[in-house]
Structures are given as C-alpha cells and as structure tokens.
PDB file of C-alpha atoms in Angstrom:
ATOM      1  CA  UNK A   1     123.234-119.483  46.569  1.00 83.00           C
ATOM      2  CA  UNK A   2     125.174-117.796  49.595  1.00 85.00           C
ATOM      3  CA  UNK A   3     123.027-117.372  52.890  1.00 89.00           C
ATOM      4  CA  UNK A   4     123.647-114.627  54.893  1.00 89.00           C
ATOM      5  CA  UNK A   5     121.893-114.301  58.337  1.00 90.00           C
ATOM      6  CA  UNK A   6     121.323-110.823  59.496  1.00 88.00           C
ATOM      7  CA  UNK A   7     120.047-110.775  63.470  1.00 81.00           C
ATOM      8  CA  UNK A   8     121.908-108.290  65.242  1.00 71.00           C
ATOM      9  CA  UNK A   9     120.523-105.275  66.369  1.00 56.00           C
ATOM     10  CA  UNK A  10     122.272-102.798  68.589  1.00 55.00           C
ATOM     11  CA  UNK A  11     118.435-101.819  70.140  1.00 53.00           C
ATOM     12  CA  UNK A  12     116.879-105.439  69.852  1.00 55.00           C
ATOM     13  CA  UNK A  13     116.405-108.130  72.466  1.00 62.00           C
ATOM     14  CA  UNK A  14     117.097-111.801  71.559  1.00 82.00           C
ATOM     15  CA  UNK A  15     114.073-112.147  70.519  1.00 85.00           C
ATOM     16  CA  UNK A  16     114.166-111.040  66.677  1.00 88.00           C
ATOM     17  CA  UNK A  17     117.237-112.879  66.682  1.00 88.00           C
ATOM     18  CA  UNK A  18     115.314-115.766  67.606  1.00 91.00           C
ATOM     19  CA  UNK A  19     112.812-115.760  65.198  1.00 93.00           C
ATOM     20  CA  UNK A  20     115.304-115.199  62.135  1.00 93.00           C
ATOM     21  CA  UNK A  21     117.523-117.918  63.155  1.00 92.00           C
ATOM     22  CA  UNK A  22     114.311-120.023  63.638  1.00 94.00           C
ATOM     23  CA  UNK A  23     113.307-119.970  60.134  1.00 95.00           C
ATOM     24  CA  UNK A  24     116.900-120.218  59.044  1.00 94.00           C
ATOM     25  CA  UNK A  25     117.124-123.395  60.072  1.00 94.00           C
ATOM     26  CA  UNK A  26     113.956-124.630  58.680  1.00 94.00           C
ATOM     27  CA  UNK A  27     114.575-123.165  55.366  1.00 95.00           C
ATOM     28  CA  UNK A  28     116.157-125.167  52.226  1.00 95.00           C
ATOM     29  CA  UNK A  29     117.389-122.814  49.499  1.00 93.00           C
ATOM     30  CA  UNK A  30     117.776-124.401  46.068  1.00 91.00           C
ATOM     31  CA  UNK A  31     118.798-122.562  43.222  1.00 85.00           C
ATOM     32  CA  UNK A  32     115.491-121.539  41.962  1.00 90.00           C
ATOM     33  CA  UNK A  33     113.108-121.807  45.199  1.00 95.00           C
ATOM     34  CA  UNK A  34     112.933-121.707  49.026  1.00 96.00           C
ATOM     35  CA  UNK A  35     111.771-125.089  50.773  1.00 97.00           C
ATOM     36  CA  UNK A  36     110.004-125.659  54.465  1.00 96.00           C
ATOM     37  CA  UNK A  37     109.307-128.630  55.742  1.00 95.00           C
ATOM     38  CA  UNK A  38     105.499-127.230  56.018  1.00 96.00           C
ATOM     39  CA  UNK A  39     103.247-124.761  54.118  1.00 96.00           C
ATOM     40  CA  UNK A  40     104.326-121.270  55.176  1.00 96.00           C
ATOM     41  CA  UNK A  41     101.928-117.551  54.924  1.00 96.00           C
ATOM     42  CA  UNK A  42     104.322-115.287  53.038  1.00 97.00           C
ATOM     43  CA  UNK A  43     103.992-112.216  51.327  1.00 98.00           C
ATOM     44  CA  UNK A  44     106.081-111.007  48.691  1.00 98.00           C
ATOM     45  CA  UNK A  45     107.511-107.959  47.576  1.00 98.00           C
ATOM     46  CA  UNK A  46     109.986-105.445  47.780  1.00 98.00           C
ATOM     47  CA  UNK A  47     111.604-104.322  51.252  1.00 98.00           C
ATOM     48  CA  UNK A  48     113.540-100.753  50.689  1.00 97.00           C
ATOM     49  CA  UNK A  49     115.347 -99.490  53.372  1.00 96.00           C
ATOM     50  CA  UNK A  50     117.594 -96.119  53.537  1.00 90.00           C
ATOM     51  CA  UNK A  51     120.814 -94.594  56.171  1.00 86.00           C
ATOM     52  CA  UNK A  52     121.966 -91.997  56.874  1.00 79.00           C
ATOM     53  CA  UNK A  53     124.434 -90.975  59.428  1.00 74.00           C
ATOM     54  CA  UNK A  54     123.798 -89.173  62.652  1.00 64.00           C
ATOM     55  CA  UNK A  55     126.999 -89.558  64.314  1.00 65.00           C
ATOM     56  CA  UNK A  56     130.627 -90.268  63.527  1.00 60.00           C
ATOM     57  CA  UNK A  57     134.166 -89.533  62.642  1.00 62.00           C
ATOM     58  CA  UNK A  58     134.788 -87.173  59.913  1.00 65.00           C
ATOM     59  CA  UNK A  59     137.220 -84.914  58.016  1.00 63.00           C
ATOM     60  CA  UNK A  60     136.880 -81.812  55.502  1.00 58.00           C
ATOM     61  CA  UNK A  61     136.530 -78.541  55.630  1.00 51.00           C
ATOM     62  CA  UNK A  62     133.047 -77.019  56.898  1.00 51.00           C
ATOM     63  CA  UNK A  63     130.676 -77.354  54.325  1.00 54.00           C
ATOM     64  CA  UNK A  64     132.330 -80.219  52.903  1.00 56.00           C
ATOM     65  CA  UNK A  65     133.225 -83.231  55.517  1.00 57.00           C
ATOM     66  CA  UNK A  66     132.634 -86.578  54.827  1.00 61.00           C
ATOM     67  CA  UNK A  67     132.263 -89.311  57.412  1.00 59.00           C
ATOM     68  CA  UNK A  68     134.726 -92.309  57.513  1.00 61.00           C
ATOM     69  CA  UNK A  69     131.590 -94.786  59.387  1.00 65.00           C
ATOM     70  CA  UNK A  70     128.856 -94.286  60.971  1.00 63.00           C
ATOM     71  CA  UNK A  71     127.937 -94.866  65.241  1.00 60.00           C
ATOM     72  CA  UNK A  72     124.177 -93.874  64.953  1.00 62.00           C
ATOM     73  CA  UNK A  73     122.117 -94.281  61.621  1.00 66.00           C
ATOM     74  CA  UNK A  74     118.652 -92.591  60.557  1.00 79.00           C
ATOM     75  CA  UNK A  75     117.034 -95.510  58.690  1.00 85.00           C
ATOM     76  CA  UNK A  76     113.945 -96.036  57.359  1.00 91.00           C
ATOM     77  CA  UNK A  77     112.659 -99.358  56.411  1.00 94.00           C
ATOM     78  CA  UNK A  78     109.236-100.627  54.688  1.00 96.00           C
ATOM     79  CA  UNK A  79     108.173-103.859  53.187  1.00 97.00           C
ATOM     80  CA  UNK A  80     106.032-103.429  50.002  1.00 97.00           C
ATOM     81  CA  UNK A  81     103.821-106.520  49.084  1.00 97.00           C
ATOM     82  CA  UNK A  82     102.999-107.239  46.144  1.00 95.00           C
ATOM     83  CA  UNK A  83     100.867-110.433  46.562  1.00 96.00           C
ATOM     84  CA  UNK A  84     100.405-113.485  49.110  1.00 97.00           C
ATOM     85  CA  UNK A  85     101.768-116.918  48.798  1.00 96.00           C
ATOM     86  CA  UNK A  86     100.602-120.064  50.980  1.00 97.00           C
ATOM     87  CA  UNK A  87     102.732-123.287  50.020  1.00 97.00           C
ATOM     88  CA  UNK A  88     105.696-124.839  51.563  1.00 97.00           C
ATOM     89  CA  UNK A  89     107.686-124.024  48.368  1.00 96.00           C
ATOM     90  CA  UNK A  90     108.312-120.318  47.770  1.00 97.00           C
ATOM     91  CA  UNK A  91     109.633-119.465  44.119  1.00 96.00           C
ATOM     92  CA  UNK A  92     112.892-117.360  43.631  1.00 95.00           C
ATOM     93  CA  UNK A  93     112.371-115.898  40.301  1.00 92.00           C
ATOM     94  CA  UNK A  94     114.202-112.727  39.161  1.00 91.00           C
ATOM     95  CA  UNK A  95     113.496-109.736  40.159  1.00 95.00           C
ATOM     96  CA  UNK A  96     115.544-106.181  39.943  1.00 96.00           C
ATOM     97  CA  UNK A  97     116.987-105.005  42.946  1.00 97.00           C
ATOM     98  CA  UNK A  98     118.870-101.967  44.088  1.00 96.00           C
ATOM     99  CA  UNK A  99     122.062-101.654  46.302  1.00 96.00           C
ATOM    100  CA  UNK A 100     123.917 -98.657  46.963  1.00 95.00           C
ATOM    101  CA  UNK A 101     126.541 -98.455  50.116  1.00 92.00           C
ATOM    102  CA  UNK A 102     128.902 -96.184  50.801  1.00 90.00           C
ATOM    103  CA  UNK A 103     132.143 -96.217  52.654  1.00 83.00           C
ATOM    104  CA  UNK A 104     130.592 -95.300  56.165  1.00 77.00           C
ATOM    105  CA  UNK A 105     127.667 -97.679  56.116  1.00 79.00           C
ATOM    106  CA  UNK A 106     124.917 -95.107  54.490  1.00 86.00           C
ATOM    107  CA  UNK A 107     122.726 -95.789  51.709  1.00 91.00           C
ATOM    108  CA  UNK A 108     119.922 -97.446  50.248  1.00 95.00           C
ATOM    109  CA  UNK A 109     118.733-101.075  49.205  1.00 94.00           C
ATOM    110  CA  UNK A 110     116.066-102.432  47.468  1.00 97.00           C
ATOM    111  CA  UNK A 111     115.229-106.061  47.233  1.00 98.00           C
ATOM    112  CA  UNK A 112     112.920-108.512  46.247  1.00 98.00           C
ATOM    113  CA  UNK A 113     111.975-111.337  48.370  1.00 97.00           C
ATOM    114  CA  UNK A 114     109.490-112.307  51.331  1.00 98.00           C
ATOM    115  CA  UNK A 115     108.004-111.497  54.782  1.00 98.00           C
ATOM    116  CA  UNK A 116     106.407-113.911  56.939  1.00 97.00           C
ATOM    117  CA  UNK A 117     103.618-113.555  59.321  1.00 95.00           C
ATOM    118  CA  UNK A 118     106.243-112.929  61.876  1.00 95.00           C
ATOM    119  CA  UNK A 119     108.274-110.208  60.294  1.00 95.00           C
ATOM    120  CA  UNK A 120     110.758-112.216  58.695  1.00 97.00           C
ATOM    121  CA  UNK A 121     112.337-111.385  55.726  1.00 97.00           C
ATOM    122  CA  UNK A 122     113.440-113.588  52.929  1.00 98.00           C
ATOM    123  CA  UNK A 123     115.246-111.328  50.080  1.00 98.00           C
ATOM    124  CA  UNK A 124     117.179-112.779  47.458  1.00 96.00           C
ATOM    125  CA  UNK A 125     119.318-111.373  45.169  1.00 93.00           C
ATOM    126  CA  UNK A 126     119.978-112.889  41.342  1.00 89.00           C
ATOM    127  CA  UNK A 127     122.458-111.514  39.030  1.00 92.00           C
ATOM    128  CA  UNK A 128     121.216-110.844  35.573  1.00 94.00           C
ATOM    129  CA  UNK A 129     122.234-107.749  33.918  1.00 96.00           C
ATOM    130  CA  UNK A 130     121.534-106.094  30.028  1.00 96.00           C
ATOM    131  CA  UNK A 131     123.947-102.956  30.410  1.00 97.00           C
ATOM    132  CA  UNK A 132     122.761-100.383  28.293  1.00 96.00           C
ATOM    133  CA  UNK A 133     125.107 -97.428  27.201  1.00 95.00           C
ATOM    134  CA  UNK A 134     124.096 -94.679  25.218  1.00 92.00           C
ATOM    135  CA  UNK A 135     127.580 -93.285  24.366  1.00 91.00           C
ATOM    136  CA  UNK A 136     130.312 -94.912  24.384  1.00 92.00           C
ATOM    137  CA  UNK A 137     132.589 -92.074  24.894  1.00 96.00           C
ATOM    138  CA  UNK A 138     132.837 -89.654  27.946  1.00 96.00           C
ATOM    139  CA  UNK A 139     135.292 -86.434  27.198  1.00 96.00           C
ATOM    140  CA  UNK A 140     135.853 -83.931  30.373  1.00 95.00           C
ATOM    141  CA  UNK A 141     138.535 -80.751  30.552  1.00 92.00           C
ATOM    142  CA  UNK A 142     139.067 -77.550  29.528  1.00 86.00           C
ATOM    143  CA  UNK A 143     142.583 -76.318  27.576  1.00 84.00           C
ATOM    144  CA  UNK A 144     145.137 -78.534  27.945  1.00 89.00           C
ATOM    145  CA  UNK A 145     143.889 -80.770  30.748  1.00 94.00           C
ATOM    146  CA  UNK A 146     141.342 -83.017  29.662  1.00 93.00           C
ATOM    147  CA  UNK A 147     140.315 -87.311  29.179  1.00 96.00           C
ATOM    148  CA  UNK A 148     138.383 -89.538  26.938  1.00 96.00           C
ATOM    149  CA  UNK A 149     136.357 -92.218  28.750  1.00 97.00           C
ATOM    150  CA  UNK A 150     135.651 -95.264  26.021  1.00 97.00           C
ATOM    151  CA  UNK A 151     133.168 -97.303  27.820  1.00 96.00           C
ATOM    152  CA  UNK A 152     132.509-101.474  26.808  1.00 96.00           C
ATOM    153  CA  UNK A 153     130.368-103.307  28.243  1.00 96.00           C
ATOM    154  CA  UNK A 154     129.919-106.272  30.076  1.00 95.00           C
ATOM    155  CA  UNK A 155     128.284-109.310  31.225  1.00 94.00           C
ATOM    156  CA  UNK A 156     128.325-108.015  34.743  1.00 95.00           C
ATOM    157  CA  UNK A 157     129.924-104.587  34.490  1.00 96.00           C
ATOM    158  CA  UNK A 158     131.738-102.544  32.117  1.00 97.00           C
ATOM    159  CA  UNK A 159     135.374-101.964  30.904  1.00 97.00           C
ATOM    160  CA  UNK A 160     136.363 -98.383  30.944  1.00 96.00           C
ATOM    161  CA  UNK A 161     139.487 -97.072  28.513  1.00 97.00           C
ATOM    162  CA  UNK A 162     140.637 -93.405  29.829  1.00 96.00           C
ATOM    163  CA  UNK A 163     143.526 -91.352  27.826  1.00 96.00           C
ATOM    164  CA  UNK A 164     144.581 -88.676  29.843  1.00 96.00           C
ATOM    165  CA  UNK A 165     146.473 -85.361  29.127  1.00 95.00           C
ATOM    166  CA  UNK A 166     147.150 -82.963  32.157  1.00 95.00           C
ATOM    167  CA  UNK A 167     149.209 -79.817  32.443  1.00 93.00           C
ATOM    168  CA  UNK A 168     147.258 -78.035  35.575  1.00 91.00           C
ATOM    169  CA  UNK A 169     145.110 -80.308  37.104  1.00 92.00           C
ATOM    170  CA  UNK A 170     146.331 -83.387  39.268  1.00 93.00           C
ATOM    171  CA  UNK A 171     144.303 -86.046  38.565  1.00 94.00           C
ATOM    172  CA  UNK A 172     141.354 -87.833  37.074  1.00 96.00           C
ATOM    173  CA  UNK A 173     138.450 -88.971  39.024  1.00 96.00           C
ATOM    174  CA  UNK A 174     135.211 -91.707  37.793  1.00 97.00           C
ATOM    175  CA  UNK A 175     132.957 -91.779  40.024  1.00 96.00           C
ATOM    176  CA  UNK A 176     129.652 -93.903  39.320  1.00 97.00           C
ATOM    177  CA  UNK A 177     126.354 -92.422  40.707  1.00 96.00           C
ATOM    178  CA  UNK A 178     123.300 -94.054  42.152  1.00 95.00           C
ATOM    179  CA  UNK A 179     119.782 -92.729  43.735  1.00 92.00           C
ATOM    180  CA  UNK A 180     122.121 -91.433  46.673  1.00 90.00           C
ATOM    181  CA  UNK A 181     125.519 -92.945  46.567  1.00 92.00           C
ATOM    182  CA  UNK A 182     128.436 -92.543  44.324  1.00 92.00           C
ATOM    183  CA  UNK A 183     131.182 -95.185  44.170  1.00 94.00           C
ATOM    184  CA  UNK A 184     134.875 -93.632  43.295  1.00 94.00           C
ATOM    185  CA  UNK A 185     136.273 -96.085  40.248  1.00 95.00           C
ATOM    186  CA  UNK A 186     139.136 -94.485  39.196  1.00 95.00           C
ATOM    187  CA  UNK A 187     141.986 -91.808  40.490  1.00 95.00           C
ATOM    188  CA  UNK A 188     144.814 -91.120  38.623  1.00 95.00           C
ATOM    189  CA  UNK A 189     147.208 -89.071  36.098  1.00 94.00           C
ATOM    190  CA  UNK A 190     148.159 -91.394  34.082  1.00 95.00           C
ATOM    191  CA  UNK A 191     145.950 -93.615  30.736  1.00 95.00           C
ATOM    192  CA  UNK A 192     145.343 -96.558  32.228  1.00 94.00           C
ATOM    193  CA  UNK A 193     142.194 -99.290  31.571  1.00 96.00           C
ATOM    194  CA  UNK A 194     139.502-100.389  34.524  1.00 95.00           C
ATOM    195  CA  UNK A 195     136.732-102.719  35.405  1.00 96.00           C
ATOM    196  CA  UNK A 196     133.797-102.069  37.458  1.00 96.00           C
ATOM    197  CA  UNK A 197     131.718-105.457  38.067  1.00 95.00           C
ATOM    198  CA  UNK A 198     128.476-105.430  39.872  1.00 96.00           C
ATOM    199  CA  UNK A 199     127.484-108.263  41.986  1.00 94.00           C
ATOM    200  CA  UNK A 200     128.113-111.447  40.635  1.00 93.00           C
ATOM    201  CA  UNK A 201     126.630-114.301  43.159  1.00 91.00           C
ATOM    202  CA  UNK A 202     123.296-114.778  44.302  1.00 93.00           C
ATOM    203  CA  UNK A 203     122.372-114.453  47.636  1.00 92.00           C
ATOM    204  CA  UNK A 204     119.468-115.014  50.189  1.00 96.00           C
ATOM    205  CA  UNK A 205     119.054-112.580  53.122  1.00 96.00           C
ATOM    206  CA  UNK A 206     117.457-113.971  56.136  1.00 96.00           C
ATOM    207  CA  UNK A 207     116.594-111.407  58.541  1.00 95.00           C
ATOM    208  CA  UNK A 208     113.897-108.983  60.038  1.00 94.00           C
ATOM    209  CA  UNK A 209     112.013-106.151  58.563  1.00 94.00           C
ATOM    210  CA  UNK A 210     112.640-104.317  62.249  1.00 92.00           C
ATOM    211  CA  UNK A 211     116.512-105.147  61.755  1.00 90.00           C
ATOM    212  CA  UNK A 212     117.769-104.767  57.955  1.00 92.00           C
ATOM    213  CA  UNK A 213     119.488-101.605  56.983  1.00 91.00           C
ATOM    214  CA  UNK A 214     122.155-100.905  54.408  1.00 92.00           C
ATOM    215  CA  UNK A 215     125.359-100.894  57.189  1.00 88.00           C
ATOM    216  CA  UNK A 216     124.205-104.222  58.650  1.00 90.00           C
ATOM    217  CA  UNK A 217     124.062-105.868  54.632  1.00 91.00           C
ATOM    218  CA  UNK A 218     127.141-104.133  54.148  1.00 88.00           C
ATOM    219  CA  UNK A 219     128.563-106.117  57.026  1.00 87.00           C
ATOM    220  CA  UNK A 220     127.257-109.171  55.923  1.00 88.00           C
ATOM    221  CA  UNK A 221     128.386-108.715  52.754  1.00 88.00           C
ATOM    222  CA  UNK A 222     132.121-107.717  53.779  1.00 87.00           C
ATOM    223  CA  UNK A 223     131.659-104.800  51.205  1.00 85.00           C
ATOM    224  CA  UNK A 224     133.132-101.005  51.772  1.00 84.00           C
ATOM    225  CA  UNK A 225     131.214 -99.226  49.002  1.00 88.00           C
ATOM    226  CA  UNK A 226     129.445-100.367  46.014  1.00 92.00           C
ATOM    227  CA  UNK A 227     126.600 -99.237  43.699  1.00 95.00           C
ATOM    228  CA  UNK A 228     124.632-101.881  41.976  1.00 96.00           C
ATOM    229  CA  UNK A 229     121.623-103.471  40.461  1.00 96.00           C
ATOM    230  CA  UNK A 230     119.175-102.109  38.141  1.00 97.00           C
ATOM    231  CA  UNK A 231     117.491 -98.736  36.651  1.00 96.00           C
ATOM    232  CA  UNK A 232     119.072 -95.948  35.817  1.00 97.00           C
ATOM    233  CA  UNK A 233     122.609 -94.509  36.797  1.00 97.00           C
ATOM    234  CA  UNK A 234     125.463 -92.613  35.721  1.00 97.00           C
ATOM    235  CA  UNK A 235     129.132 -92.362  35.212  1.00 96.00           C
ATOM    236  CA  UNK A 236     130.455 -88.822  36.122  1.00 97.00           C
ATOM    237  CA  UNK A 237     134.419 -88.146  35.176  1.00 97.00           C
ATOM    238  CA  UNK A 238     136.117 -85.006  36.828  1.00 95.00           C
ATOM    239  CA  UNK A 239     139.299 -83.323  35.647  1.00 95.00           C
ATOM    240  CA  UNK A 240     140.269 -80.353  37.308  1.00 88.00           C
ATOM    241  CA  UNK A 241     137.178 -78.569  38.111  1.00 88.00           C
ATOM    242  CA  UNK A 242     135.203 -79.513  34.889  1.00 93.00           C
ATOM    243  CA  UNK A 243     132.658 -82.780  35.072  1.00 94.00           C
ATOM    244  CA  UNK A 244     130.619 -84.127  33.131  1.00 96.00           C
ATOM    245  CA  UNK A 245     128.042 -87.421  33.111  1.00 96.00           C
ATOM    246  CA  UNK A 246     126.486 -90.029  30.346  1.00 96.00           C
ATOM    247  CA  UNK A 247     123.910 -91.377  31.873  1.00 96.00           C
ATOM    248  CA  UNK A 248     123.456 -95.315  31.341  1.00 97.00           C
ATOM    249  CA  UNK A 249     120.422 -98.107  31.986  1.00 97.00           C
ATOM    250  CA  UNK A 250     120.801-101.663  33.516  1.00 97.00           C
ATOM    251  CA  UNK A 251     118.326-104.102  33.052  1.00 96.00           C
ATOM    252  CA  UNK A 252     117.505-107.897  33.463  1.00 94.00           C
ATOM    253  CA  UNK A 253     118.902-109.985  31.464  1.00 87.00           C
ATOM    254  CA  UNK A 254     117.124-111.903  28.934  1.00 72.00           C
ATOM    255  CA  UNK A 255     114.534-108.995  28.895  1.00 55.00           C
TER     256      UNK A 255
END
C-alpha cells in the first residue's frame, strides 16, 4: 500500500507538520491493518472535504470562464465518526470512498479512515469496484451529426466504443460527471475506442483534519483531474449542441 504524507499548509506553523510526521513514523501499514508500537485512541469514520476556487488564472468568455489552478481555495473539511477504536492494531477493511478533482485543484473527497486524539488523520483508500451499467448504449445528435456510445465494463473502469458521423458539428465530447466535477474522456471527429480506469492502488493518507483538501491530495497524488470511487455517476456525450446522459452505479466489489 502507497503512503502518502500530506503536511503542508500554506497558513500552518510546523507544528501540524510535526504531529503528522510523528505518527508517520510510528505507523506500520500492512496490507489489511495499521500497526503502532503501542495502543492508540482512534476514531473512525469518514473525513469529506470540498474546494473551490477564490482566486486564479482563467479564460472564457463572461459567463463562462474556467480556471486553469487555483491560488486561494474555499474548503470545507469535517471528520464524521462512526465509532471508537482503542488497540495498537487498527483494521483497514473496505470501505467506499469518493474522489473527484478537477484540473485547477477544486473538488471534493470522501474517505474512510481514522482520526487520532490529536487531529490526525489516517484515510485509506482500497480499490474494489462492481460497475453497474444500465444501458449499454449512449446515442447523441440531431440530422446528420450524431454518435453511438457502446459502453463494457470493467474490472476497474469501463471500455467505451464511439461511431461517429459529422457533417456540421466539429467534434465529439465524453465527459464523466461526479457530485461536482466532470472529467473530459474523449474529444474527437473521428470512431475511435477508449478506456477510463479508476484508481487502481491502494493508498494510506497520513495527514491532518486542519490540512487535507482536494488540491493538496491532488498533489500528492500527481493527478490533474479524475472522478472516482463509488455511488452514483454519469457519462454525458455532446455532439454539436445536443447531450445527453445514462446514468451508471459503482459499487464494492464482492457486494
């Protein structure tokens, strides 16, 4: 299981950095559990945190610009227990989660994990996915410019088909939607196949419910945009200006 270490804040003094590095050197992380060398207070649950931004570069017209990143972030972060745990052994079972980050650092994550007594966090992340279509088929257009999504699924994704006719419009565009992010799969003119994988390897965040938000994790992470986890979501495909959406459900694995 990848560790990533999240202790930077822009706001912060050493201090929370401190305490997370602290812990993640006392901390053994086996596949299925988290170790200390003593018996630990935790509390687990689900931390959810959402971004927005405040202030950045951008380009569009008015009424439609988009920012490239973010310099200042609104972000709101909770931890929600669930129970208490005292034992030097803290279980990693699995759990849903929720990750959505766009290009500019926004969006929203939900993960499963711990909080110490101290504030910090201990959120884990384990692939296991059921992906649930409804339809396998997505058809968008109007006259002579239209496509046919065929959707497959698989173990940690799906496989998308597209056959595309145009006369007017310019391209085709896939977008898949979360809560509050969409992630742009496809662009094109032209039939062509693609794969869109969600994440594949487990991973433990150590960090800070004060620090966490979705632009540091999507530092961490070395990630531009992605949506992913489980729940509900949706493909959208846009040719010209007609859209439509199939909405589709992921959940664990084994369930």
């Amino acid at each position: 299981m990848q560790q990533l270490i999240v202790s930077l804040g822009r706001f912060f003094s050493g201090r929370l950095r401190k305490l997370v590095e602290g812990v993640a050197e006392q901390v053994e992380v086996l596949e299925n559990a988290l170790v200390f060398p003593e018996a630990v207070s935790a509390e687990y649950g689900v931390f959810k945190a959402g971004s927005s931004v405040l202030i950045g570069p951008r380009f569009g017209a008015r009424g439609s610009t988009y920012y490239t990143s973010g310099w200042l972030f609104n972000t709101i972060r909770k931890f929600h227990p669930k129970n208490t745990i005292t034992s030097a052994e803290l279980p990693l079972k699995p759990a849903s989660y929720r990750l959505e980050l766009d290009v500019p650092g926004s969006g929203v994550l939900e993960l499963p994990g711990y909080r110490l007594q101290n504030g910090v966090l201990l959120l884990y992340i384990t692939p296991s996915y059921r992906f649930m279509f409804f339809q396998d088929v997505l058809t968008a257009g109007w006259l002579e410019d239209y496509a046919q999504l065929s959707i497959t699924p698989l173990e940690t994704g799906f496989r998308g088909r597209l056959d595309i006719h145009l006369s007017e419009a310019e391209y085709v565009e896939v977008v898949i939607k979360g809560a509050k992010v969409e992630d742009q799969i496809f662009m094109g003119d032209k039939s062509e196949e693609f794969t869109y994988e969600f994440l594949k390897e487990p991973f433990l965040v150590i960090s800070h419910e004060k620090l966490l938000d979705p632009p540091k994790l999507q530092k961490a992470l070395n990630l531009v945009s992605i949506v992913s986890g489980h729940g509900k979501f949706k493909l959208c495909m846009r040719v010209g200006k007609a859209e439509e959406e199939m909405e589709f459900l992921v959940e664990l694995g084994g369930e």
